[in-house]
C-alpha cells in the first residue's frame, strides 16, 4: 500500500510487513498540524513575514528577544485563528489566554514560546474526510495560536545535519511568524487505512487554509507542517498503547509513508515482546524511515504559565458571528459543485486540484470563458510558465480575466492558438491587456481574403508538384501548401481559411 | 556646593526657560558633582558626559529659537540602568549584560529625550532589580549619602542616592515590590510608583512582568508630578498599558489640599518588627494630616499577611522565565565557547558565571514554583492570594480615599548586615508589596528623620488604580507643612 | 498533584535538577548552600496555601484589560547590522552559536 513498504527500500528486517501488522494491531493516530499564517506582520511585532529576505533583516527588539522587548498580539492573527476554528466546526472560547511554554533552544530567542495551554482560542470541533468513498469524521481537540522559531543552519558536519556539526548559524527572520496549531482528538478505527486517512486529513486542512486565505499553505515552503502521533494496541484492547510523535512530516506523501512506517516499526517491536518508548522521532525523507530523537532522561517540564506581558483574549460574540459570515464554502462541497457545473471528468478534476488551479479556473469561467478552454490554458501553457518561474498560478502576472479575454479572441478568430501564446507572453511581460498586445504586436490573423489569396496563389505557383497531387484528389497534401502560406504570413493567418482557399482553387 | 545643585527641577527649568542659566551650565554643574562624589557614592554605572552635554546644547539652541519642549526641557536626569537607551551601555546591574549597547530605546527613555531632558547616565541597581539594598549589583554597592556605611535601598539605590547626593535633580526608577519607594524612604527623597500600566514597560528589562512599573524619583513632590506626566500615558508597544490620559498629578501637586480627605491607616502594616523611630514618625505624620483637615480612619486588610509570600512566588516564577533570554547566543556575555562545548553547555556556564547569587536563588525558586506537580501549590496559590489582596484593597478604598503606612519597617541598615539572610532582606518590602500585587498607585514621601538614628523615614500613601493624583495631594500637603523642619535644605546636610 | 506539605525538603540533587531546567551550571558549593536557603524560603512562602482555597479565582493581571491587539501593519525592522551588533559571534549575517545537541522541539 504505502510506497515505502511496497518498494522494499526499508525492508531491512527491523519492521513488520504492513499487512501482518494490521492483522495483529489496531493503530490510533493523533495529528498536529502547524499552519503558518499569511499575515503581513509577525504575531507579536511589526516585522515583515515575507519569505526569502536576507538573514536577520526582519527582526526587532521583540522577536530577537532583546532585553526589554515585549509582545503585542497581531489582531489579524486572532481573526484568522477564529475563522480557522469556525471552519473546523470548533467552539470559539469566550475567554482565552496566551501562555509561556518554557524550554531552552537557540532558535527560540526568548527561550520560551508564547503559545496557548489550557485556554485555547478554539476547541472541540470536527471535519469529515473521504477515503475510498467512505466519509470518516475526525475530531478536533483544539486550534491554538503560537509563534514560529528562527531557522538554524548547522555547519561543519554532514550537509546541514545537526549531528556532527561544529557550530550553527541562526537567522531569526522566521522567529515570531504566527502559527496555528491544530490538534486532532485520537483517531481510532481506521485500521489499514490509517496512513490514507492521515494524508486525506492533512490535505483537507491544507485546502481549507487556502480556501480561507489565511495561509499560503505550501507544504514545500513549510507553511503547513505535520507531526504524526502513532500508537498501536492489540486488536480488541481498549486502552491506547504508548505513542511516538514523528516530527516534521512535510509533504502529503510523507504523511502517508511515515504513518505506515511507524505502524510497521512499532508492530515489530511489540510482536518481539518489546516496549514502545514514548519519544519524538524524525522522518527521514530520503530513506523513508523514522529515527529516534535524543532520548530524554525525564519528560520535558515546560512550566507553562499565563503570559504576563499579554492580557486575555475574550472574543465578542458579535465579532465571532461576523467572522462566521466570511467563511468560504467548505472545499469538498465546493469541488463537488464545481465538478457538476464544469462537466469535468473525475480525472480532469483531480488534475485541476493537484495543480492548485481551482480558484483561477473558477474566476476565468466567471469572466466569460467556457470551462474546458479555461482548464486548458491554466493547466498547459500557464502551468508550464508557473513551473519555470517557480511560482503558483495565482502569482503569474496574468489575471483570470485576461485569460478569459485571450480565449474570447481565439473564439472570435482574431487570433489562433499559436498567436494566443504570444499574446500571453505579452501580457506576462506587462504589455497590457490581450487586446492591447494584439494591437501593439500586430498579432491579429490576416482575414483579408485578397491578401491571403495572393499568398495561396504564390504557394501553388512555387509548388506545382503538390498542387498537382491535390488536383488529383490527394487533399491531405494540402498541408504542405498551408505550411508555406502560414510561413509567408508569419503565422498570422487562420489555417482553416487557408485550407478553404486552396481547395477552392485546386478542388 | 554649586547652588544650582540644590534647586528643584521645576526651578531649574524655569531658570533655563528664562535664560538666566543655560542647560549646559546646569548639566556641567551636575557632571562636576558626579565626578566629585561618585567615587564614594557609586550611584552611576555609566556617566554619559558627552551625550548629556550634546543634549544640553540642543536644549539651549531650542530655547534660543523659541522652541522649548515643555516644562522640563534642558533639565538633567539619572536613568536607572534597567531601561534601554539607544547607543548607551545598559546592563540592569548584571555582569551577563556587560558591554551590551541597545540598538533601541525604551518608551520611557524616548519620552524623556523627546521632552528635552538631559540624561546624565545610568544608575546602579540590584542585579535585574532583585534586591532591597543595591548590594546585589554585579558592579558593587551604592552607598547612602546620609551615611556611606549604609545601604541606599533597592533595587533603585543608584537613582535615590544620586538625588540625595545632589548629583541629579530627577531620576527614573522601576518599582516591582518597592524598588522606587523603599530607596526613596531611606534616602529622604520622593518616589512614586504609578498605577500598573500607567507607565510603559516597553524597553524595561523585565523582572516580573505583571508587577514592574517605571516611575519618577525626585526631591520634591511637584518635580515628581512633572516627571510623571512626561513618562506616563498610553503606549501601544506595551499590551498592558492603560489607554487613558495621565491623571492631573501636576494640578494635585500644586494644590496639596487634604481637607475632607479620608485617610485609611492600614492596621496590618505596623506593630511588631517596625522600628520605634519609624512608628513614632508615622504617628506624628498621621496627626499632622488630621490637623490639616483629613479624616483619619483605620482599615483592615487581613490578607496582607500573605502578600510577602505570594510576592516571593510570583516574582521568581515570572523572573525565571523573563531571564531565560540571557543565554549567550545573541548578545551579552558568553563563557566557555572553546569550540568543543555545545550550545547547551555554553548557556549553562555563561548563566552560572554571569548571574549573581540572588538572581540564581530566585531563578531556581521560580523554576521550582512553576514545575510540574508544584504549580498549583505555589504559583497557582499565590495568584489566588493576589485576588484576596485586591479584594482587601477594594474594601479599604470603599472606606478611605487613600491608605497610608510606613514605607519600610526600618531606616537604612548597614551594608553587609542582611546580605546572607534572604528572608531578613525580603522583610524590607513588607509594606510596599501589596500595592504591586494589586497594581494600584503608591508613593513614598520623606517626612523626617528617626529619633533612633537620625536617618530618614518614609511615609507611604496608596491610591486606587488611575487615582495617582491623590498621592500627590497628600505628598504636597506634607511637603508644605514639613518644609521648615524637613525638606531640601535639611536633605543636603546628610550629603557629603 | 499539589504538594501541600509545610516542610519542603530539597536535596542538592533536586537543586541540581532545577539548575539544569534553568540552564545554570551550579557548582557543588552552591548546591550545598542553596538547598537549605531554598528550603527556608519555600517553607515561608508555602503559607499562601493556607488561604488559597478552591473557589478563589486566580489573578494573573493586576488590571482587567482584555483584547489588546495591534493592527497587522509592517513596521521597520532593525537593520541586520544593528540586530547582530551585540552578538558574541557572527558569520554570514547570522548569529554564530556553538553546536546544538538537542533536537528541535
PDB file of C-alpha atoms in Angstrom, chain A residues 159-345:
ATOM      1  CA  UNK A 159      25.329  18.583   4.850  1.00  0.00           C
ATOM      2  CA  UNK A 160      23.120  20.617   7.086  1.00  0.00           C
ATOM      3  CA  UNK A 161      22.618  17.900   9.689  1.00  0.00           C
ATOM      4  CA  UNK A 162      22.643  18.719  13.343  1.00  0.00           C
ATOM      5  CA  UNK A 163      24.760  15.718  14.271  1.00  0.00           C
ATOM      6  CA  UNK A 164      28.465  16.224  13.849  1.00  0.00           C
ATOM      7  CA  UNK A 165      28.118  19.941  13.184  1.00  0.00           C
ATOM      8  CA  UNK A 166      30.853  22.144  14.600  1.00  0.00           C
ATOM      9  CA  UNK A 167      28.567  25.116  15.099  1.00  0.00           C
ATOM     10  CA  UNK A 168      25.274  26.592  13.974  1.00  0.00           C
ATOM     11  CA  UNK A 169      24.204  29.830  12.361  1.00  0.00           C
ATOM     12  CA  UNK A 170      20.921  31.433  13.292  1.00  0.00           C
ATOM     13  CA  UNK A 171      18.576  33.566  11.259  1.00  0.00           C
ATOM     14  CA  UNK A 172      15.612  34.931  13.203  1.00  0.00           C
ATOM     15  CA  UNK A 173      13.549  36.250  10.286  1.00  0.00           C
ATOM     16  CA  UNK A 174      11.020  33.483  10.845  1.00  0.00           C
ATOM     17  CA  UNK A 175      11.005  33.860  14.631  1.00  0.00           C
ATOM     18  CA  UNK A 176       7.617  35.168  15.682  1.00  0.00           C
ATOM     19  CA  UNK A 177       5.711  34.396  12.488  1.00  0.00           C
ATOM     20  CA  UNK A 178       2.187  33.445  13.588  1.00  0.00           C
ATOM     21  CA  UNK A 179       1.278  29.781  13.672  1.00  0.00           C
ATOM     22  CA  UNK A 180      -1.952  27.987  14.308  1.00  0.00           C
ATOM     23  CA  UNK A 181      -1.553  24.521  15.737  1.00  0.00           C
ATOM     24  CA  UNK A 182      -4.487  22.237  15.009  1.00  0.00           C
ATOM     25  CA  UNK A 183      -4.632  19.109  17.150  1.00  0.00           C
ATOM     26  CA  UNK A 184      -6.953  16.196  16.454  1.00  0.00           C
ATOM     27  CA  UNK A 185      -8.581  14.002  19.019  1.00  0.00           C
ATOM     28  CA  UNK A 186      -7.364  10.392  18.878  1.00  0.00           C
ATOM     29  CA  UNK A 187      -8.341   8.955  15.513  1.00  0.00           C
ATOM     30  CA  UNK A 188      -9.480   5.384  16.034  1.00  0.00           C
ATOM     31  CA  UNK A 189     -10.946   2.640  13.919  1.00  0.00           C
ATOM     32  CA  UNK A 190      -9.268   3.480  10.643  1.00  0.00           C
ATOM     33  CA  UNK A 191      -7.426   0.150  10.534  1.00  0.00           C
ATOM     34  CA  UNK A 192      -5.274  -0.391   7.482  1.00  0.00           C
ATOM     35  CA  UNK A 193      -6.420   2.897   6.026  1.00  0.00           C
ATOM     36  CA  UNK A 194      -4.744   4.905   8.799  1.00  0.00           C
ATOM     37  CA  UNK A 195      -1.981   6.256   6.506  1.00  0.00           C
ATOM     38  CA  UNK A 196      -4.506   7.340   3.875  1.00  0.00           C
ATOM     39  CA  UNK A 197      -6.753   8.919   6.454  1.00  0.00           C
ATOM     40  CA  UNK A 198      -3.784  10.860   7.812  1.00  0.00           C
ATOM     41  CA  UNK A 199      -2.934  12.050   4.342  1.00  0.00           C
ATOM     42  CA  UNK A 200      -6.507  12.957   3.472  1.00  0.00           C
ATOM     43  CA  UNK A 201      -6.832  14.924   6.707  1.00  0.00           C
ATOM     44  CA  UNK A 202      -3.666  16.938   6.168  1.00  0.00           C
ATOM     45  CA  UNK A 203      -4.702  17.634   2.587  1.00  0.00           C
ATOM     46  CA  UNK A 204      -8.101  18.776   3.771  1.00  0.00           C
ATOM     47  CA  UNK A 205      -6.562  21.112   6.315  1.00  0.00           C
ATOM     48  CA  UNK A 206      -4.231  22.470   3.665  1.00  0.00           C
ATOM     49  CA  UNK A 207      -7.083  23.083   1.231  1.00  0.00           C
ATOM     50  CA  UNK A 208      -9.177  24.655   3.968  1.00  0.00           C
ATOM     51  CA  UNK A 209      -6.381  27.105   4.785  1.00  0.00           C
ATOM     52  CA  UNK A 210      -6.193  28.079   1.117  1.00  0.00           C
ATOM     53  CA  UNK A 211      -9.943  28.485   0.875  1.00  0.00           C
ATOM     54  CA  UNK A 212      -9.889  30.683   3.990  1.00  0.00           C
ATOM     55  CA  UNK A 213      -6.962  32.606   2.531  1.00  0.00           C
ATOM     56  CA  UNK A 214      -5.276  32.611   5.933  1.00  0.00           C
ATOM     57  CA  UNK A 215      -2.089  30.881   4.802  1.00  0.00           C
ATOM     58  CA  UNK A 216      -0.141  30.308   1.613  1.00  0.00           C
ATOM     59  CA  UNK A 217      -0.419  26.694   2.759  1.00  0.00           C
ATOM     60  CA  UNK A 218       2.558  25.498   0.737  1.00  0.00           C
ATOM     61  CA  UNK A 219       3.959  22.415   2.357  1.00  0.00           C
ATOM     62  CA  UNK A 220       7.225  22.615   0.449  1.00  0.00           C
ATOM     63  CA  UNK A 221       7.854  26.045   1.996  1.00  0.00           C
ATOM     64  CA  UNK A 222       6.987  24.814   5.447  1.00  0.00           C
ATOM     65  CA  UNK A 223       3.732  26.788   5.692  1.00  0.00           C
ATOM     66  CA  UNK A 224       1.997  23.566   6.708  1.00  0.00           C
ATOM     67  CA  UNK A 225       3.892  21.096   8.875  1.00  0.00           C
ATOM     68  CA  UNK A 226       2.618  17.895  10.381  1.00  0.00           C
ATOM     69  CA  UNK A 227       3.608  15.944  13.469  1.00  0.00           C
ATOM     70  CA  UNK A 228       2.116  12.473  13.475  1.00  0.00           C
ATOM     71  CA  UNK A 229       1.396  10.597  16.691  1.00  0.00           C
ATOM     72  CA  UNK A 230       1.014   6.898  16.206  1.00  0.00           C
ATOM     73  CA  UNK A 231       0.292   4.164  18.719  1.00  0.00           C
ATOM     74  CA  UNK A 232      -0.740   0.545  18.377  1.00  0.00           C
ATOM     75  CA  UNK A 233      -2.852  -1.637  20.587  1.00  0.00           C
ATOM     76  CA  UNK A 234      -3.586  -5.311  20.180  1.00  0.00           C
ATOM     77  CA  UNK A 235      -6.824  -5.858  18.313  1.00  0.00           C
ATOM     78  CA  UNK A 236      -9.656  -5.805  20.848  1.00  0.00           C
ATOM     79  CA  UNK A 237      -7.808  -3.828  23.516  1.00  0.00           C
ATOM     80  CA  UNK A 238      -9.446  -0.605  24.699  1.00  0.00           C
ATOM     81  CA  UNK A 239      -6.541   1.242  26.239  1.00  0.00           C
ATOM     82  CA  UNK A 240      -4.223   3.106  23.914  1.00  0.00           C
ATOM     83  CA  UNK A 241      -0.690   1.900  23.508  1.00  0.00           C
ATOM     84  CA  UNK A 242       2.374   4.070  24.022  1.00  0.00           C
ATOM     85  CA  UNK A 243       2.693   6.611  21.240  1.00  0.00           C
ATOM     86  CA  UNK A 244       5.548   8.095  19.326  1.00  0.00           C
ATOM     87  CA  UNK A 245       5.496  11.546  17.796  1.00  0.00           C
ATOM     88  CA  UNK A 246       7.085  11.810  14.383  1.00  0.00           C
ATOM     89  CA  UNK A 247       8.103  15.388  13.675  1.00  0.00           C
ATOM     90  CA  UNK A 248       8.296  17.442  10.542  1.00  0.00           C
ATOM     91  CA  UNK A 249       6.453  15.315   8.090  1.00  0.00           C
ATOM     92  CA  UNK A 250       6.238  17.923   5.425  1.00  0.00           C
ATOM     93  CA  UNK A 251       4.535  16.565   2.346  1.00  0.00           C
ATOM     94  CA  UNK A 252       1.291  14.685   1.839  1.00  0.00           C
ATOM     95  CA  UNK A 253       3.142  11.674   0.560  1.00  0.00           C
ATOM     96  CA  UNK A 254       5.427  11.716   3.599  1.00  0.00           C
ATOM     97  CA  UNK A 255       2.461  11.827   5.950  1.00  0.00           C
ATOM     98  CA  UNK A 256       1.184   8.607   4.463  1.00  0.00           C
ATOM     99  CA  UNK A 257       4.587   6.946   4.379  1.00  0.00           C
ATOM    100  CA  UNK A 258       5.593   7.998   7.884  1.00  0.00           C
ATOM    101  CA  UNK A 259       2.401   6.700   9.461  1.00  0.00           C
ATOM    102  CA  UNK A 260       2.714   3.401   7.592  1.00  0.00           C
ATOM    103  CA  UNK A 261       6.334   3.064   8.624  1.00  0.00           C
ATOM    104  CA  UNK A 262       5.618   3.726  12.293  1.00  0.00           C
ATOM    105  CA  UNK A 263       2.823   1.152  12.277  1.00  0.00           C
ATOM    106  CA  UNK A 264       5.157  -1.477  10.869  1.00  0.00           C
ATOM    107  CA  UNK A 265       8.042  -0.497  13.111  1.00  0.00           C
ATOM    108  CA  UNK A 266       6.011  -0.482  16.296  1.00  0.00           C
ATOM    109  CA  UNK A 267       4.346  -3.765  15.364  1.00  0.00           C
ATOM    110  CA  UNK A 268       7.751  -5.368  15.027  1.00  0.00           C
ATOM    111  CA  UNK A 269       8.845  -4.070  18.441  1.00  0.00           C
ATOM    112  CA  UNK A 270       5.633  -5.137  20.156  1.00  0.00           C
ATOM    113  CA  UNK A 271       5.482  -8.517  18.472  1.00  0.00           C
ATOM    114  CA  UNK A 272       9.023  -9.189  19.656  1.00  0.00           C
ATOM    115  CA  UNK A 273       7.931  -8.561  23.234  1.00  0.00           C
ATOM    116  CA  UNK A 274       9.451  -5.089  23.357  1.00  0.00           C
ATOM    117  CA  UNK A 275       8.032  -1.835  24.635  1.00  0.00           C
ATOM    118  CA  UNK A 276       7.451   1.321  22.657  1.00  0.00           C
ATOM    119  CA  UNK A 277       9.359   4.253  24.082  1.00  0.00           C
ATOM    120  CA  UNK A 278       7.332   7.433  24.286  1.00  0.00           C
ATOM    121  CA  UNK A 279       9.603   9.616  22.238  1.00  0.00           C
ATOM    122  CA  UNK A 280       9.969  12.112  19.474  1.00  0.00           C
ATOM    123  CA  UNK A 281      11.053  10.606  16.177  1.00  0.00           C
ATOM    124  CA  UNK A 282      12.192  12.225  12.968  1.00  0.00           C
ATOM    125  CA  UNK A 283      11.027  11.427   9.482  1.00  0.00           C
ATOM    126  CA  UNK A 284      13.874  10.796   7.051  1.00  0.00           C
ATOM    127  CA  UNK A 285      12.542  11.679   3.656  1.00  0.00           C
ATOM    128  CA  UNK A 286      15.402  10.070   1.758  1.00  0.00           C
ATOM    129  CA  UNK A 287      15.446   6.656   3.407  1.00  0.00           C
ATOM    130  CA  UNK A 288      11.752   6.593   4.230  1.00  0.00           C
ATOM    131  CA  UNK A 289      12.230   5.693   7.883  1.00  0.00           C
ATOM    132  CA  UNK A 290      11.784   7.395  11.247  1.00  0.00           C
ATOM    133  CA  UNK A 291      14.726   7.736  13.594  1.00  0.00           C
ATOM    134  CA  UNK A 292      14.616   8.385  17.332  1.00  0.00           C
ATOM    135  CA  UNK A 293      15.300  11.843  18.755  1.00  0.00           C
ATOM    136  CA  UNK A 294      17.752  12.255  21.558  1.00  0.00           C
ATOM    137  CA  UNK A 295      16.388  10.272  24.457  1.00  0.00           C
ATOM    138  CA  UNK A 296      15.428  12.428  27.381  1.00  0.00           C
ATOM    139  CA  UNK A 297      16.150  11.462  30.946  1.00  0.00           C
ATOM    140  CA  UNK A 298      12.841  12.865  32.078  1.00  0.00           C
ATOM    141  CA  UNK A 299       9.757  14.183  30.404  1.00  0.00           C
ATOM    142  CA  UNK A 300      10.002  17.820  29.375  1.00  0.00           C
ATOM    143  CA  UNK A 301       8.801  20.202  32.032  1.00  0.00           C
ATOM    144  CA  UNK A 302       7.587  23.238  30.117  1.00  0.00           C
ATOM    145  CA  UNK A 303       6.475  25.184  33.188  1.00  0.00           C
ATOM    146  CA  UNK A 304       3.515  26.744  31.398  1.00  0.00           C
ATOM    147  CA  UNK A 305       2.036  29.847  32.976  1.00  0.00           C
ATOM    148  CA  UNK A 306      -0.170  32.686  31.714  1.00  0.00           C
ATOM    149  CA  UNK A 307       1.882  35.142  29.634  1.00  0.00           C
ATOM    150  CA  UNK A 308       2.097  38.199  31.927  1.00  0.00           C
ATOM    151  CA  UNK A 309       3.041  40.573  29.097  1.00  0.00           C
ATOM    152  CA  UNK A 310      -0.299  39.982  27.382  1.00  0.00           C
ATOM    153  CA  UNK A 311      -3.877  40.355  28.505  1.00  0.00           C
ATOM    154  CA  UNK A 312      -6.651  37.808  27.920  1.00  0.00           C
ATOM    155  CA  UNK A 313      -8.461  37.411  24.608  1.00  0.00           C
ATOM    156  CA  UNK A 314     -12.215  37.443  25.064  1.00  0.00           C
ATOM    157  CA  UNK A 315     -13.757  37.470  21.586  1.00  0.00           C
ATOM    158  CA  UNK A 316     -17.026  39.324  21.498  1.00  0.00           C
ATOM    159  CA  UNK A 317     -19.835  37.039  20.220  1.00  0.00           C
ATOM    160  CA  UNK A 318     -20.833  39.594  17.594  1.00  0.00           C
ATOM    161  CA  UNK A 319     -17.315  39.558  16.275  1.00  0.00           C
ATOM    162  CA  UNK A 320     -17.277  35.769  16.116  1.00  0.00           C
ATOM    163  CA  UNK A 321     -20.586  35.736  14.235  1.00  0.00           C
ATOM    164  CA  UNK A 322     -19.412  38.383  11.793  1.00  0.00           C
ATOM    165  CA  UNK A 323     -16.363  36.206  11.098  1.00  0.00           C
ATOM    166  CA  UNK A 324     -18.551  33.158  10.647  1.00  0.00           C
ATOM    167  CA  UNK A 325     -20.302  35.058   7.866  1.00  0.00           C
ATOM    168  CA  UNK A 326     -16.983  35.344   5.997  1.00  0.00           C
ATOM    169  CA  UNK A 327     -16.369  31.599   5.840  1.00  0.00           C
ATOM    170  CA  UNK A 328     -15.986  30.186   2.349  1.00  0.00           C
ATOM    171  CA  UNK A 329     -17.860  27.139   1.118  1.00  0.00           C
ATOM    172  CA  UNK A 330     -16.137  24.027   2.517  1.00  0.00           C
ATOM    173  CA  UNK A 331     -13.581  22.778  -0.050  1.00  0.00           C
ATOM    174  CA  UNK A 332     -15.147  19.356  -0.566  1.00  0.00           C
ATOM    175  CA  UNK A 333     -18.637  20.731  -1.179  1.00  0.00           C
ATOM    176  CA  UNK A 334     -17.294  23.387  -3.441  1.00  0.00           C
ATOM    177  CA  UNK A 335     -15.378  20.882  -5.546  1.00  0.00           C
ATOM    178  CA  UNK A 336     -18.446  18.721  -5.877  1.00  0.00           C
ATOM    179  CA  UNK A 337     -20.460  21.721  -7.026  1.00  0.00           C
ATOM    180  CA  UNK A 338     -17.832  22.953  -9.485  1.00  0.00           C
ATOM    181  CA  UNK A 339     -17.335  19.487 -10.976  1.00  0.00           C
ATOM    182  CA  UNK A 340     -21.032  19.440 -11.787  1.00  0.00           C
ATOM    183  CA  UNK A 341     -21.077  22.949 -13.181  1.00  0.00           C
ATOM    184  CA  UNK A 342     -17.988  22.460 -15.306  1.00  0.00           C
ATOM    185  CA  UNK A 343     -18.678  18.960 -16.507  1.00  0.00           C
ATOM    186  CA  UNK A 344     -15.101  17.844 -15.928  1.00  0.00           C
ATOM    187  CA  UNK A 345     -14.276  14.191 -15.715  1.00  0.00           C
TER     188      UNK A 345
END
